[in-house]
Amino acid sequence: MVNLDNKRPPLSYRGRFAPSPSGLLHFGSLVTALASYLDAKHHHGTWLVRIEDIDPPRELVGASSEILNTLEAYGLHWDEDILYQSQQSQHYQQTLQQLADKQLTYNCQCTRAQIKKLGGIYSSICRALHLPATNNATRLVNNVGIFEFNDTIQGQYIGDQSSAAEDFTLVRKDGLFAYQLAVVVDDIFQNITHVVRGCDLLEPTLRQLSFFNVLNVKAPIYSHIPLAVTQDGYKLSKQNKAPAINNKNPQPALIAALHYLGQNPPEDLIFEPVESIIKWAISHWSISKITQKKEIAI
Ligand code: GLU
């Protein structure tokens, strides 16, 4: 069970890669997986894989096992059992219960369209209504509203204050656990000390920091790498069907990912086996070589 009442003791480095199985890995997700793996291994840390399968309607059948095959083909071997969020419901419920006991959650009937009509920021209007959980969302009483943090790559990030102070959703209207709830409970559950992921999650980090604060748990250190976008500025994503990377010939994409991350691999490394490329990359890894941009067109 997650102990929410104690600050965690200092831990040795524990990182994670947390793909959603809504599609196969593309170049952008390879870059994220590689960066989090190399940062963990360079610091003699533990690297975990967590499958974020809490949204069955968006899941692609077979994607979880394909993602794991791809990671192995690219030499990214995880250190402990894979954590599947679909198996974590009990932990999410426990956290929700602890928050409810402290009156830190409430149910909300507002639809996305209604909130959009009223300016896009939720007004906390349902806090006083004491609505039932059924057919309603559950929101966090966000009295913290952290709106800035220091990212090891992006530097000081300052977000929109009213958005950061919003009472965000922990359980969706359809009853599914929300990403913010699951990601924070699992980062605590897995004792994650360092999160390396894409810049698309910079803004959500503020909510996660507020949530860690409400739970009275020390948050991990965050590093957000530039998001890989297409030449016309679209995010490479599973949703827009970015091409999956090739498991049979991993060297070219691995070398391209190292260039993307500013690591300057020697020219002839591409002819080496995957294990040698990874070995070189761990020992030469320098996070400070990653450009402080939010996007890179590839
Ligand atoms: N599951 C998220 C994704 O695939 C990543 C979540 C995270 O790293 O916190 O984009």
Coordinates of C-alpha atoms and ligand atoms in Angstrom, one line a residue:
M1 CA 0.0 0.0 0.0
V2 CA 1.2 3.5 -0.8
N3 CA 2.2 5.3 2.4
L4 CA 1.0 8.8 1.9
D5 CA 1.8 10.2 5.3
N6 CA 5.5 9.9 5.2
K7 CA 8.0 11.7 3.1
R8 CA 10.2 9.2 1.3
P9 CA 13.8 8.6 2.3
P10 CA 16.4 9.5 -0.2
L11 CA 16.7 6.7 -2.7
S12 CA 19.2 5.6 -5.3
Y13 CA 18.2 6.5 -8.9
R14 CA 15.0 4.8 -10.2
G15 CA 13.7 5.8 -13.6
R16 CA 10.9 4.5 -15.8
F17 CA 9.5 4.5 -19.3
A18 CA 5.7 4.5 -19.2
P19 CA 4.2 3.9 -22.7
S20 CA 0.4 3.8 -23.3
P21 CA -0.4 0.8 -25.5
S22 CA -2.5 2.9 -27.9
G23 CA -0.1 2.2 -30.7
L24 CA 3.4 0.9 -31.5
L25 CA 6.6 2.7 -30.7
H26 CA 7.6 5.4 -33.2
F27 CA 10.8 7.4 -33.4
G28 CA 9.6 9.9 -30.8
S29 CA 8.8 7.3 -28.2
L30 CA 12.2 5.5 -28.9
V31 CA 14.0 8.8 -28.1
T32 CA 12.1 9.0 -24.8
A33 CA 12.7 5.4 -23.9
L34 CA 16.4 5.7 -24.8
A35 CA 16.9 9.0 -22.9
S36 CA 15.3 7.6 -19.7
Y37 CA 17.2 4.4 -20.0
L38 CA 20.6 6.0 -20.6
D39 CA 20.1 8.6 -17.8
A40 CA 19.2 5.7 -15.3
K41 CA 22.1 3.5 -16.4
H42 CA 24.7 6.3 -16.5
H43 CA 23.8 6.9 -12.9
H44 CA 24.0 3.2 -12.1
G45 CA 20.2 3.3 -11.5
T46 CA 17.3 1.0 -11.9
W47 CA 15.1 1.3 -15.0
L48 CA 11.5 0.2 -15.0
V49 CA 8.8 -0.2 -17.7
R50 CA 5.2 0.6 -16.8
I51 CA 2.5 -0.1 -19.3
E52 CA -0.2 2.6 -18.9
D53 CA -3.2 0.6 -19.9
I54 CA -5.9 2.3 -18.0
D55 CA -7.9 3.5 -21.1
P56 CA -9.2 0.3 -22.8
P57 CA -11.1 2.2 -25.5
R58 CA -7.9 3.7 -26.8
E59 CA -5.8 0.5 -26.6
L60 CA -4.5 -1.2 -29.7
V61 CA -4.8 -5.0 -29.3
G62 CA -1.3 -6.5 -29.1
A63 CA 0.5 -3.2 -28.7
S64 CA 1.8 -3.9 -25.1
S65 CA 3.7 -7.0 -26.2
E66 CA 4.9 -5.3 -29.4
I67 CA 6.3 -2.4 -27.4
L68 CA 8.2 -4.7 -25.1
N69 CA 9.6 -6.6 -28.1
T70 CA 10.8 -3.3 -29.6
L71 CA 12.5 -2.2 -26.4
E72 CA 14.3 -5.5 -26.2
A73 CA 15.3 -5.3 -29.9
Y74 CA 16.8 -1.9 -29.2
G75 CA 18.8 -3.2 -26.2
L76 CA 16.6 -1.5 -23.6
H77 CA 16.2 -4.1 -20.9
W78 CA 14.2 -3.4 -17.8
D79 CA 15.3 -4.4 -14.3
E80 CA 12.1 -5.4 -12.5
D81 CA 8.7 -6.9 -13.4
I82 CA 6.7 -4.8 -15.8
L83 CA 3.9 -2.9 -14.0
Y84 CA 0.6 -2.9 -15.7
Q85 CA -1.7 0.0 -14.6
S86 CA -4.7 -2.2 -15.3
Q87 CA -3.6 -4.3 -12.3
Q88 CA -3.3 -1.3 -10.0
S89 CA -6.9 -0.4 -9.4
Q90 CA -6.8 -1.3 -5.7
H91 CA -4.0 1.2 -5.2
Y92 CA -5.8 4.0 -7.0
Q93 CA -8.9 3.2 -4.9
Q94 CA -6.9 3.3 -1.7
T95 CA -5.5 6.7 -2.6
L96 CA -9.0 8.0 -3.5
Q97 CA -10.3 6.8 -0.2
Q98 CA -7.5 8.5 1.8
L99 CA -8.2 11.7 -0.1
A100 CA -12.0 11.4 0.4
D101 CA -11.5 10.8 4.2
K102 CA -9.7 14.2 4.3
Q103 CA -12.4 15.9 2.2
L104 CA -9.8 16.4 -0.6
T105 CA -12.0 15.1 -3.4
Y106 CA -15.5 15.8 -4.7
N107 CA -17.8 14.6 -7.5
C108 CA -18.5 16.8 -10.5
Q109 CA -21.2 16.7 -13.1
C110 CA -19.8 19.3 -15.5
T111 CA -19.2 18.2 -19.0
R112 CA -16.1 19.3 -21.0
A113 CA -18.4 21.3 -23.3
Q114 CA -19.9 23.2 -20.4
I115 CA -16.4 24.0 -19.0
K116 CA -15.2 25.1 -22.4
K117 CA -18.2 27.5 -22.8
L118 CA -17.3 29.1 -19.4
G119 CA -13.8 29.9 -20.5
G120 CA -12.0 26.5 -20.4
I121 CA -10.9 26.6 -16.7
Y122 CA -13.1 24.6 -14.3
S123 CA -14.6 26.9 -11.6
S124 CA -14.9 24.3 -8.8
I125 CA -18.6 24.9 -8.9
C126 CA -19.5 21.3 -7.8
R127 CA -17.4 21.5 -4.6
A128 CA -20.5 22.6 -2.6
L129 CA -23.0 20.3 -4.3
H130 CA -22.1 16.9 -2.7
L131 CA -23.0 14.9 -5.8
P132 CA -22.9 11.1 -5.9
A133 CA -19.9 9.3 -7.6
T134 CA -22.0 7.4 -10.1
N135 CA -22.0 9.1 -13.6
N136 CA -19.9 11.9 -12.3
A137 CA -16.2 12.7 -12.4
T138 CA -14.1 12.9 -9.2
R139 CA -11.9 15.9 -8.8
L140 CA -9.1 16.8 -6.5
V141 CA -9.4 19.8 -4.2
N142 CA -6.3 21.6 -5.6
N143 CA -5.4 24.1 -2.9
V144 CA -1.8 24.0 -3.9
G145 CA -1.8 25.1 -7.6
I146 CA 2.0 24.7 -8.2
F147 CA 2.6 26.7 -11.4
E148 CA 6.4 26.5 -11.8
F149 CA 9.2 24.0 -11.4
N150 CA 12.8 23.5 -12.4
D151 CA 13.4 21.0 -15.2
T152 CA 16.9 19.6 -15.7
I153 CA 16.7 20.2 -19.4
Q154 CA 14.2 23.0 -20.0
G155 CA 15.2 25.1 -17.0
Q156 CA 12.6 27.0 -15.0
Y157 CA 9.1 26.2 -16.5
I158 CA 6.3 28.6 -15.7
G159 CA 2.8 27.6 -16.6
D160 CA -0.6 29.3 -16.6
Q161 CA -1.5 30.0 -13.0
S162 CA -5.3 29.5 -13.3
S163 CA -4.9 26.3 -15.2
A164 CA -2.4 25.1 -12.6
A165 CA -4.9 25.9 -9.8
E166 CA -7.8 24.0 -11.4
D167 CA -9.4 21.1 -9.5
F168 CA -8.4 18.5 -12.0
T169 CA -10.0 15.1 -12.6
L170 CA -8.9 11.9 -10.8
V171 CA -11.7 9.7 -12.0
R172 CA -13.4 10.3 -15.3
K173 CA -17.2 10.5 -15.7
D174 CA -17.1 7.1 -17.4
G175 CA -15.5 5.6 -14.3
L176 CA -12.0 5.2 -15.7
F177 CA -9.1 6.4 -13.6
A178 CA -7.5 9.5 -15.0
Y179 CA -3.9 9.7 -16.1
Q180 CA -2.9 12.2 -13.3
L181 CA -4.1 9.9 -10.6
A182 CA -2.5 6.7 -12.0
V183 CA 0.8 8.3 -12.9
V184 CA 1.4 9.9 -9.5
V185 CA 0.2 6.8 -7.5
D186 CA 2.5 4.6 -9.6
D187 CA 5.5 6.9 -9.5
I188 CA 5.1 6.7 -5.7
F189 CA 4.4 3.0 -5.7
Q190 CA 7.5 2.3 -7.8
N191 CA 9.7 4.8 -5.8
I192 CA 10.6 6.7 -8.9
T193 CA 13.2 9.3 -8.3
H194 CA 13.8 10.6 -11.9
V195 CA 11.3 11.1 -14.7
V196 CA 12.7 11.6 -18.2
R197 CA 9.9 12.0 -20.8
G198 CA 8.7 14.2 -23.7
C199 CA 7.9 17.9 -23.5
D200 CA 4.2 17.2 -24.3
L201 CA 4.1 16.4 -20.5
L202 CA 5.6 19.7 -19.2
E203 CA 2.3 21.3 -18.5
P204 CA 0.8 18.2 -16.8
T205 CA 3.9 18.0 -14.6
L206 CA 2.5 21.1 -12.7
R207 CA -0.6 19.1 -11.8
Q208 CA 1.5 16.1 -10.8
L209 CA 3.6 18.3 -8.6
S210 CA 0.5 19.7 -6.9
F211 CA -0.8 16.2 -6.4
F212 CA 2.5 15.0 -4.8
N213 CA 2.3 18.0 -2.5
V214 CA -1.3 17.2 -1.5
L215 CA -0.2 13.6 -0.8
N216 CA 2.8 14.9 1.2
V217 CA 5.3 12.9 -0.9
K218 CA 8.5 14.2 -2.4
A219 CA 8.2 14.5 -6.2
P220 CA 10.7 13.0 -8.6
I221 CA 13.2 15.1 -10.5
Y222 CA 11.9 15.9 -14.0
S223 CA 13.7 16.1 -17.4
H224 CA 11.6 16.8 -20.5
I225 CA 13.2 16.1 -23.8
P226 CA 12.2 18.0 -27.0
L227 CA 9.2 16.5 -28.7
A228 CA 9.8 15.0 -32.2
V229 CA 7.5 16.7 -34.7
T230 CA 7.0 16.3 -38.4
Q231 CA 8.4 19.0 -40.8
D232 CA 5.0 20.7 -40.8
G233 CA 4.9 20.8 -37.0
Y234 CA 2.7 17.9 -36.1
K235 CA 3.6 15.8 -33.1
L236 CA 4.8 12.3 -34.0
S237 CA 2.2 10.2 -32.1
K238 CA 0.5 6.9 -32.1
Q239 CA -2.8 8.8 -32.8
N240 CA -1.6 10.3 -36.0
K241 CA -0.1 7.0 -37.1
A242 CA 3.6 7.9 -37.0
P243 CA 5.4 4.9 -38.5
A244 CA 6.5 2.2 -36.1
I245 CA 10.3 1.7 -35.9
N246 CA 12.0 -1.3 -37.3
N247 CA 12.7 -4.1 -34.9
K248 CA 14.8 -6.1 -37.4
N249 CA 17.3 -3.3 -38.1
P250 CA 17.6 -1.2 -34.9
Q251 CA 21.0 0.4 -35.5
P252 CA 20.0 3.3 -37.8
A253 CA 17.2 4.5 -35.6
L254 CA 19.3 4.0 -32.5
I255 CA 22.1 6.2 -33.9
A256 CA 19.5 8.7 -35.2
A257 CA 18.0 8.9 -31.7
L258 CA 21.5 9.5 -30.2
H259 CA 22.0 12.4 -32.6
Y260 CA 18.6 13.7 -31.8
L261 CA 19.7 13.7 -28.1
G262 CA 22.9 15.6 -29.0
Q263 CA 25.1 12.8 -28.0
N264 CA 27.4 12.8 -31.1
P265 CA 28.1 9.1 -31.6
P266 CA 31.2 8.2 -33.6
E267 CA 30.4 7.6 -37.3
D268 CA 31.3 3.9 -37.4
L269 CA 29.2 3.0 -34.3
I270 CA 26.3 2.2 -36.7
F271 CA 28.1 -0.9 -37.8
E272 CA 28.4 -2.3 -34.3
P273 CA 25.9 -4.6 -32.5
V274 CA 23.1 -3.0 -30.6
E275 CA 24.7 -3.9 -27.2
S276 CA 27.9 -2.0 -28.2
I277 CA 26.0 1.1 -29.2
I278 CA 24.1 1.1 -25.9
K279 CA 27.3 0.5 -24.0
W280 CA 29.0 3.5 -25.7
A281 CA 25.9 5.6 -25.1
I282 CA 25.7 4.8 -21.3
S283 CA 29.3 5.7 -20.7
H284 CA 29.2 8.9 -22.9
W285 CA 25.7 10.0 -21.8
S286 CA 25.4 13.7 -21.0
I287 CA 21.9 15.1 -20.4
S288 CA 23.3 18.6 -20.7
K289 CA 24.0 18.0 -24.4
I290 CA 20.2 17.8 -25.1
T291 CA 19.0 21.0 -26.7
Q292 CA 16.7 23.2 -24.5
K293 CA 14.0 23.3 -27.2
K294 CA 10.4 22.1 -26.7
E295 CA 10.2 20.6 -30.2
I296 CA 12.5 19.3 -33.0
A297 CA 11.3 18.7 -36.5
I298 CA 12.7 15.4 -37.9
Ligands
GLU1 N1 1.8 7.1 -20.9 C1 2.3 8.4 -21.4 C2 2.5 8.4 -22.9 O1 2.6 7.3 -23.5 C3 3.6 8.8 -20.7 C4 3.3 9.2 -19.2 C5 4.5 9.6 -18.5 O2 5.7 9.4 -18.9 O3 4.3 10.2 -17.4 O4 2.6 9.5 -23.4

